Tab-separated table of C-alpha atoms in Angstrom:
chain	number	residue	atom	x	y	z
A	1	MET	CA	-32.038	32.586	-14.646
A	2	SER	CA	-35.703	31.590	-14.187
A	3	LEU	CA	-36.332	30.240	-10.713
A	4	ASP	CA	-39.195	28.076	-9.433
A	5	GLN	CA	-39.601	26.444	-12.804
A	6	LEU	CA	-39.659	22.966	-14.352
A	7	GLN	CA	-38.560	22.391	-17.952
A	8	ARG	CA	-39.354	19.154	-19.813
A	9	PHE	CA	-37.279	18.086	-22.799
A	10	LEU	CA	-36.847	15.260	-25.289
A	11	LEU	CA	-33.712	14.056	-27.074
A	12	ASP	CA	-35.660	13.380	-30.246
A	13	GLU	CA	-33.154	11.270	-32.149
A	14	LEU	CA	-32.336	9.091	-29.134
A	15	ASP	CA	-35.794	8.474	-27.621
A	16	ILE	CA	-34.622	9.779	-24.245
A	17	ARG	CA	-36.802	12.122	-22.209
A	18	GLY	CA	-36.055	14.281	-19.219
A	19	ALA	CA	-36.761	17.343	-17.135
A	20	VAL	CA	-34.846	20.035	-15.279
A	21	VAL	CA	-36.162	21.826	-12.182
A	22	HIS	CA	-34.828	24.908	-10.392
A	23	LEU	CA	-36.243	26.313	-7.142
A	24	GLY	CA	-35.231	29.462	-5.281
A	25	PRO	CA	-37.932	31.521	-3.528
A	26	VAL	CA	-40.355	28.571	-3.317
A	27	TRP	CA	-37.704	26.426	-1.637
A	28	GLN	CA	-36.939	29.216	0.830
A	29	GLN	CA	-40.661	29.434	1.671
A	30	VAL	CA	-40.804	25.670	2.267
A	31	ILE	CA	-38.008	25.725	4.874
A	32	ALA	CA	-38.619	29.205	6.340
A	33	GLY	CA	-38.337	29.196	10.138
A	34	ARG	CA	-37.779	25.450	10.411
A	35	ASP	CA	-34.112	25.453	11.505
A	36	TYR	CA	-33.420	21.944	10.252
A	37	PRO	CA	-29.799	20.759	10.572
A	38	PHE	CA	-28.016	21.205	7.239
A	39	PRO	CA	-27.849	17.455	6.399
A	40	ALA	CA	-31.652	17.260	6.780
A	41	THR	CA	-32.164	20.427	4.718
A	42	GLU	CA	-29.983	18.996	1.964
A	43	LEU	CA	-31.794	15.642	1.808
A	44	LEU	CA	-35.223	17.307	1.957
A	45	GLY	CA	-34.209	19.642	-0.872
A	46	GLU	CA	-33.021	16.765	-3.029
A	47	MET	CA	-36.270	14.942	-2.339
A	48	CYS	CA	-38.321	18.034	-3.282
A	49	ALA	CA	-36.509	18.274	-6.611
A	50	THR	CA	-37.074	14.560	-7.233
A	51	ALA	CA	-40.767	14.753	-6.328
A	52	LEU	CA	-41.334	17.605	-8.771
A	53	LEU	CA	-39.523	15.816	-11.598
A	54	ILE	CA	-41.683	12.721	-11.061
A	55	SER	CA	-44.960	14.575	-10.366
A	56	GLU	CA	-44.711	16.563	-13.586
A	57	SER	CA	-46.554	13.767	-15.370
A	58	LEU	CA	-49.649	14.272	-13.168
A	59	LYS	CA	-52.111	16.127	-15.414
A	60	GLN	CA	-55.472	15.453	-13.724
A	61	PRO	CA	-56.460	16.808	-10.288
A	62	GLY	CA	-54.666	14.800	-7.645
A	63	ARG	CA	-51.755	14.681	-5.243
A	64	ILE	CA	-48.620	12.551	-5.088
A	65	THR	CA	-46.989	12.102	-1.674
A	66	PHE	CA	-43.440	10.835	-1.211
A	67	GLN	CA	-42.194	9.596	2.168
A	68	LEU	CA	-38.831	8.334	3.339
A	69	LYS	CA	-39.229	6.692	6.751
A	70	GLY	CA	-36.314	5.306	8.721
A	71	ASN	CA	-34.825	4.782	12.164
A	72	GLY	CA	-31.870	7.152	11.793
A	73	PRO	CA	-31.337	10.765	12.937
A	74	ILE	CA	-33.662	11.783	10.088
A	75	SER	CA	-36.716	9.648	10.834
A	76	LEU	CA	-39.099	11.098	8.240
A	77	LEU	CA	-39.014	13.135	5.039
A	78	VAL	CA	-42.357	13.966	3.412
A	79	VAL	CA	-42.917	15.829	0.155
A	80	ASP	CA	-46.174	16.192	-1.705
A	81	CYS	CA	-47.120	17.845	-4.951
A	82	ASP	CA	-50.354	18.276	-6.895
A	83	GLU	CA	-51.154	18.697	-10.575
A	84	ARG	CA	-50.393	22.444	-10.320
A	85	LEU	CA	-46.851	21.657	-9.076
A	86	ASN	CA	-47.884	23.049	-5.695
A	87	LEU	CA	-45.139	21.827	-3.374
A	88	ARG	CA	-45.227	21.100	0.365
A	89	ALA	CA	-42.587	19.366	2.468
A	90	MET	CA	-41.420	18.590	5.994
A	91	ALA	CA	-38.836	16.619	7.956
A	92	GLN	CA	-38.661	15.001	11.375
A	93	THR	CA	-35.095	15.018	12.601
A	94	ALA	CA	-32.822	14.989	15.607
A	95	PRO	CA	-32.029	18.576	16.723
A	96	SER	CA	-28.439	18.269	15.504
A	97	MET	CA	-26.355	15.856	13.451
A	98	GLU	CA	-23.045	15.598	11.645
A	99	PRO	CA	-22.875	15.290	7.849
A	100	ALA	CA	-23.019	11.643	6.808
A	101	PRO	CA	-24.125	9.462	3.870
A	102	ALA	CA	-27.883	9.266	3.358
A	103	PRO	CA	-28.192	5.612	4.511
A	104	GLN	CA	-26.567	6.528	7.817
A	105	LEU	CA	-28.827	9.557	8.304
A	106	LEU	CA	-32.021	7.695	7.385
A	107	GLY	CA	-31.218	4.257	8.790
A	108	ASP	CA	-33.209	1.202	7.781
A	109	GLY	CA	-36.503	2.208	6.280
A	110	GLN	CA	-38.913	2.483	3.389
A	111	LEU	CA	-39.723	4.679	0.433
A	112	ILE	CA	-43.498	5.163	0.241
A	113	LEU	CA	-45.288	6.764	-2.691
A	114	SER	CA	-49.025	7.516	-2.544
A	115	LEU	CA	-51.301	8.812	-5.293
A	116	ASP	CA	-54.690	10.278	-4.383
A	117	MET	CA	-57.128	11.491	-7.044
A	118	PRO	CA	-60.823	12.420	-6.842
A	119	THR	CA	-61.618	9.660	-9.330
A	120	MET	CA	-60.090	6.949	-7.095
A	121	ARG	CA	-62.031	5.074	-4.416
A	122	GLN	CA	-58.951	4.996	-2.218
A	123	PRO	CA	-55.363	6.221	-2.593
A	124	TRP	CA	-52.902	3.991	-4.431
A	125	GLN	CA	-49.701	3.246	-2.509
A	126	SER	CA	-46.351	1.670	-3.312
A	127	VAL	CA	-43.777	0.690	-0.657
A	128	VAL	CA	-40.185	-0.366	-1.356
A	129	PRO	CA	-37.142	-0.752	0.928
A	130	LEU	CA	-34.589	2.050	0.895
A	131	GLN	CA	-31.757	1.058	-1.436
A	132	GLY	CA	-28.943	3.346	-2.516
A	133	GLU	CA	-26.234	5.593	-1.151
A	134	ARG	CA	-27.943	8.867	-2.088
A	135	ILE	CA	-31.463	10.229	-2.574
A	136	ALA	CA	-30.823	10.061	-6.328
A	137	THR	CA	-29.945	6.364	-6.343
A	138	MET	CA	-32.832	5.513	-4.005
A	139	PHE	CA	-35.297	7.015	-6.482
A	140	GLU	CA	-33.476	5.618	-9.523
A	141	HIS	CA	-34.052	2.182	-8.000
A	142	TYR	CA	-37.727	2.989	-7.406
A	143	LEU	CA	-38.269	4.325	-10.946
A	144	GLY	CA	-36.628	1.244	-12.418
A	145	LEU	CA	-39.162	-0.912	-10.568
A	146	SER	CA	-42.262	1.233	-11.143
A	147	ASP	CA	-41.778	2.719	-14.627
A	148	GLN	CA	-39.509	-0.111	-15.794
A	149	LEU	CA	-37.457	2.584	-17.514
A	150	PRO	CA	-33.737	3.046	-16.831
A	151	SER	CA	-33.497	6.435	-15.098
A	152	ARG	CA	-30.767	8.772	-13.881
A	153	LEU	CA	-31.176	11.590	-11.376
A	154	PHE	CA	-28.738	14.408	-10.672
A	155	LEU	CA	-29.592	16.545	-7.642
A	156	ALA	CA	-28.228	19.532	-5.751
A	157	ALA	CA	-29.545	21.373	-2.696
A	158	THR	CA	-28.472	24.326	-0.562
A	159	PRO	CA	-30.455	26.451	1.936
A	160	THR	CA	-31.107	29.010	-0.842
A	161	GLY	CA	-31.789	26.870	-3.901
A	162	ILE	CA	-32.306	23.359	-5.222
A	163	ALA	CA	-32.124	21.786	-8.657
A	164	GLY	CA	-32.552	18.449	-10.344
A	165	LEU	CA	-32.100	16.735	-13.700
A	166	LEU	CA	-34.013	13.565	-14.634
A	167	LEU	CA	-33.176	11.376	-17.635
A	168	GLN	CA	-35.248	8.357	-18.714
A	169	LYS	CA	-34.503	5.848	-21.447
A	170	LEU	CA	-37.643	5.144	-23.490
A	171	PRO	CA	-38.358	1.717	-25.046
A	172	GLU	CA	-37.147	2.588	-28.578
A	173	ALA	CA	-33.857	4.146	-27.469
A	174	ASP	CA	-31.626	1.173	-28.316
A	175	ALA	CA	-33.203	0.833	-31.760
A	176	ARG	CA	-32.536	4.517	-32.430
A	177	ASP	CA	-28.922	4.473	-31.210
A	178	PRO	CA	-27.441	1.483	-29.337
A	179	ASP	CA	-24.862	3.742	-27.658
A	180	GLY	CA	-27.153	6.735	-27.121
A	181	TRP	CA	-28.136	6.075	-23.500
A	182	ASN	CA	-24.579	5.372	-22.383
A	183	ARG	CA	-23.349	8.506	-24.139
A	184	VAL	CA	-26.021	10.708	-22.556
A	185	GLU	CA	-25.377	9.205	-19.107
A	186	GLN	CA	-21.669	9.963	-19.383
A	187	LEU	CA	-22.281	13.523	-20.549
A	188	ALA	CA	-24.788	14.189	-17.760
A	189	SER	CA	-22.385	12.768	-15.179
A	190	THR	CA	-19.968	15.630	-15.860
A	191	ILE	CA	-22.298	18.178	-14.273
A	192	THR	CA	-21.337	19.642	-10.899
A	193	PRO	CA	-23.855	20.541	-8.160
A	194	ARG	CA	-22.971	24.217	-8.582
A	195	GLU	CA	-23.624	24.104	-12.340
A	196	LEU	CA	-26.900	22.290	-11.799
A	197	ILE	CA	-28.148	25.025	-9.463
A	198	GLU	CA	-26.708	28.082	-11.225
A	199	VAL	CA	-27.049	27.393	-14.979
A	200	PRO	CA	-30.508	27.984	-16.560
A	201	ALA	CA	-32.246	24.920	-17.966
A	202	GLN	CA	-31.821	25.551	-21.694
A	203	ALA	CA	-28.196	26.647	-21.329
A	204	LEU	CA	-27.551	23.584	-19.187
A	205	LEU	CA	-28.993	21.239	-21.806
A	206	THR	CA	-26.962	22.898	-24.568
A	207	ARG	CA	-23.805	22.591	-22.481
A	208	LEU	CA	-24.407	18.933	-21.612
A	209	PHE	CA	-25.640	17.693	-24.994
A	210	PRO	CA	-24.091	19.967	-27.659
A	211	GLU	CA	-24.238	17.321	-30.405
A	212	GLU	CA	-27.797	16.150	-29.710
A	213	THR	CA	-31.146	17.449	-30.935
A	214	VAL	CA	-32.917	18.692	-27.801
A	215	ARG	CA	-36.601	19.612	-28.004
A	216	VAL	CA	-37.791	21.661	-25.037
A	217	PHE	CA	-41.403	22.129	-23.988
A	218	GLU	CA	-43.185	25.038	-22.352
A	219	PRO	CA	-41.770	25.534	-18.848
A	220	ARG	CA	-44.081	25.191	-15.854
A	221	ARG	CA	-44.079	27.262	-12.695
A	222	VAL	CA	-43.649	25.622	-9.296
A	223	ILE	CA	-45.617	27.170	-6.407
A	224	HIS	CA	-45.932	26.914	-2.627
A	225	ASP	CA	-49.578	27.839	-2.048
A	226	THR	CA	-50.769	26.902	1.454
A	227	PRO	CA	-53.781	29.065	2.371
A	228	GLU	CA	-55.062	29.001	5.933
A	229	ASP	CA	-57.746	26.416	6.651
A	230	TRP	CA	-59.369	27.574	9.891
A	231	THR	CA	-62.472	25.471	9.222
A	232	LYS	CA	-60.408	22.281	9.364
A	233	VAL	CA	-58.623	23.439	12.536
A	234	ARG	CA	-61.855	24.399	14.319
A	235	ASN	CA	-63.541	21.121	13.408
A	236	MET	CA	-60.531	19.175	14.674
A	237	LEU	CA	-60.529	21.052	17.992
A	238	ARG	CA	-64.284	20.599	18.427
A	239	SER	CA	-63.802	16.863	17.907
A	240	LEU	CA	-61.330	16.838	20.823
A	241	GLY	CA	-63.928	18.391	23.108
A	242	ARG	CA	-64.045	21.530	25.213
A	243	GLU	CA	-62.519	19.966	28.315
A	244	GLU	CA	-59.367	18.745	26.579
A	245	VAL	CA	-58.828	21.965	24.613
A	246	GLU	CA	-59.310	24.130	27.707
A	247	SER	CA	-56.859	21.892	29.582
A	248	VAL	CA	-54.190	22.664	26.965
A	249	LEU	CA	-55.103	26.348	27.152
A	250	SER	CA	-54.712	26.314	30.940
A	251	GLU	CA	-51.295	24.625	30.757
A	252	GLN	CA	-49.792	26.600	27.882
A	253	GLY	CA	-51.665	29.895	27.836
A	254	GLU	CA	-52.759	29.331	24.236
A	255	VAL	CA	-53.605	26.497	21.874
A	256	VAL	CA	-51.116	26.041	19.039
A	257	ILE	CA	-51.837	23.774	16.078
A	258	ARG	CA	-48.875	23.113	13.808
A	259	ASP	CA	-49.375	22.064	10.179
A	260	ASP	CA	-45.844	20.873	9.439
A	261	LEU	CA	-46.437	19.988	5.808
A	262	ALA	CA	-47.775	23.455	4.992
A	263	ASN	CA	-45.262	25.169	7.340
A	264	ARG	CA	-48.066	27.044	9.101
A	265	GLU	CA	-49.164	27.577	12.720
A	266	TYR	CA	-52.637	28.296	14.086
A	267	ARG	CA	-52.833	30.002	17.496
A	268	LEU	CA	-55.935	30.414	19.661
A	269	ASP	CA	-56.080	32.449	22.865
A	270	ALA	CA	-58.703	32.121	25.610
A	271	ALA	CA	-61.211	34.325	23.790
A	272	ALA	CA	-60.837	32.328	20.563
A	273	VAL	CA	-61.300	29.018	22.406
A	274	ALA	CA	-64.409	30.321	24.175
A	275	ALA	CA	-65.850	31.538	20.880
A	276	LEU	CA	-65.017	28.203	19.251
A	277	PHE	CA	-67.220	26.224	21.635
A	278	ASP	CA	-69.900	28.883	22.050
A	279	GLU	CA	-70.489	28.968	18.304
A	280	SER	CA	-73.226	26.765	16.939
A	281	PRO	CA	-71.670	24.049	14.758
A	282	PRO	CA	-72.819	23.913	11.134
A	283	THR	CA	-76.113	22.135	10.564
A	284	LEU	CA	-75.898	19.098	8.303
A	285	HIS	CA	-78.690	18.577	5.806
């Protein structure tokens, strides 16, 4: 089975579109070393799959950021993705928690979607209340409001792999086949989380829709590319000032900057801090 891949498809005769995503190694890179409680890992994985399925339509340079903010044991889930399907994600959670329905884990909160592109003067943002018993139904509600297209999401997540299936009913679907959407929904609802994760995309579509004409498009790779950005870190520390940075160094023995979204740490010892402030800052012209 091909991992770290997104496959778009179209049910030609029904005017229903969709996509399937599978992640293995990329997902493991995203959560490496984080030690999230399993309920948080599961919800973050489902949100990553959802974000990729939605972000697939982004063709121009830009970045879509998805946030679920609440007052529950999981206070924040953030996933962002660019036009290359470069995925980053993080969670803010209590150190431990028992399995529970998503509304109980997230509490009262909001779903926030932001789109930032070089051609835009400022990022576009949409905020809606959290509604639904699962990540899938929360985003189905959002897609119904934003795209005004009936949508169904099927998601599965484990610590080693995640997967998702998105179906959307296009405007001409009822004219093509009045019962087509209901039939496809019922067929898709038979899938189990294990099948969704383990069965390759094309085999999955054949198994779910054996009587339908399914047109698949070229699959796209999903990546987790988070190169170090020492320039950004140094500029941020210089903006804090030498006194404050050296105070942290004195208390902790080193300065540690954590980029949670990229899952990366930057560490500076005494020599690195001294060099940071002894260097001449770049001259602006």
